[in-house]
Amino acid sequence: MVAAGRPELNRIHRGDCVELMGRMEPGSVGLVVTSPPYNIKNSTGNGLKCGAGGKWPRARLMGGYGAYGDDMPAEKYDEWQRRCLGAMMRVLSEDGAIFYNHKWRVQNGLIQDRRGIVGGFPVRQVIIWQRSGGINFNPGYFLPTYEVVYMIAKPGFRLKEGASKAGDVWKIRQESGNPHPAPFPVELASRCIAATDAAVVLDPFMGSGTTAVAAMNNGRGWIGMESSAEYCAMAEERIAAAGPPPAASAGPEREGN
Ligand SMILES: C[S@@+](CC[C@H](N)C(=O)[O-])C[C@H]1O[C@@H](n2cnc3c(N)ncnc32)[C@H](O)[C@@H]1O
């Protein structure tokens, strides 16, 4: 159970992140590092929408994220993500920042940047995460090889001394062997965390526990939120294998369904 205040540290809290963050004290964390579902099954042109898989019949996200389908109408999805960002902003301290990883994509022949989500939030910088390769059979545009990380910062946010030298294009390979359908690499989360002095990192879409592993590697505390019981268990296992067991290791807290 997440009591009002700050949820227990170094644990994954199972449930809807907007609801869980709503129970937190305003300004109670210094850093958020996260990557939401991309609404990928609603995408035009990749065959995932109709369920046929198109050119990617074996795509790992064909089934969505377990119980979560990842196929909202576009406007509803943007509204939901704006609610999520609003909840993150509320729990963020006045010197904190959100590193929000997302992907631009071509929809009906036009680039869909994510202004519909981040418009109006204090985006200070867009970091390019240059991935290793990708797949694109569409002759209408070049193979997309990057994702973005929006650095959404409260006014008092400053990078740690020397961190700005890293620049705003980060070349980081995806990792293999993670059973989650859409993880980001530990290195990506680690760079965000290491660039700040934040003592506690929140990831409201914890998935397989990548942000927790990166936080532990950097000697920081963490708070995880995740709606899927399956991914909570996956993350707990991975986190236990990556480092010393968290102080409270009784398994993920159960919230909601
Ligand atoms: C892109 S994945 C995150 C992957 C993570 N960065 C990793 O490296 O494993 C998004 C996650 O959000 C979870 N999710 C979907 N809706 C949610 C909600 N309302 N609250 C919390 N988690 C949710 C999904 O189950 C999925 O694991």
Coordinates of N, CA and C in Angstrom, one line a residue, residues 60-62 64-66 178-183 230-231 234:
R60 N 7.8 -8.1 -31.0 CA 7.5 -8.5 -29.6 C 6.3 -7.8 -29.1
L61 N 6.0 -6.6 -29.6 CA 4.8 -5.9 -29.1 C 3.5 -6.2 -29.8
M62 N 3.5 -7.3 -30.6 CA 2.3 -7.7 -31.2 C 1.1 -7.9 -30.2
G64 N 0.9 -6.3 -27.4 CA 0.9 -5.2 -26.4 C 1.8 -5.6 -25.2
Y65 N 1.5 -5.0 -24.1 CA 2.3 -5.3 -22.9 C 1.4 -6.2 -22.0
G66 N 1.3 -7.4 -22.3 CA 0.5 -8.3 -21.4 C -0.9 -7.8 -21.4
N178 N 16.7 -9.2 -22.7 CA 15.7 -8.8 -21.7 C 14.3 -9.3 -22.2
P179 N 13.6 -10.1 -21.4 CA 12.3 -10.7 -21.9 C 11.2 -9.6 -22.0
H180 N 11.4 -8.4 -21.4 CA 10.3 -7.4 -21.6 C 10.3 -7.0 -23.0
P181 N 9.1 -6.7 -23.6 CA 9.0 -6.3 -25.0 C 9.5 -5.0 -25.4
A182 N 9.7 -4.1 -24.5 CA 10.2 -2.7 -24.9 C 11.1 -2.1 -23.8
P183 N 12.2 -2.7 -23.5 CA 13.1 -2.1 -22.4 C 14.0 -1.0 -23.0
E230 N 3.1 -9.4 -14.1 CA 4.1 -10.2 -14.7 C 5.5 -9.4 -14.8
Y231 N 5.4 -8.1 -15.2 CA 6.6 -7.3 -15.3 C 7.1 -6.9 -13.9
M234 N 9.2 -9.9 -13.0 CA 10.3 -9.9 -13.9 C 11.4 -8.9 -13.4

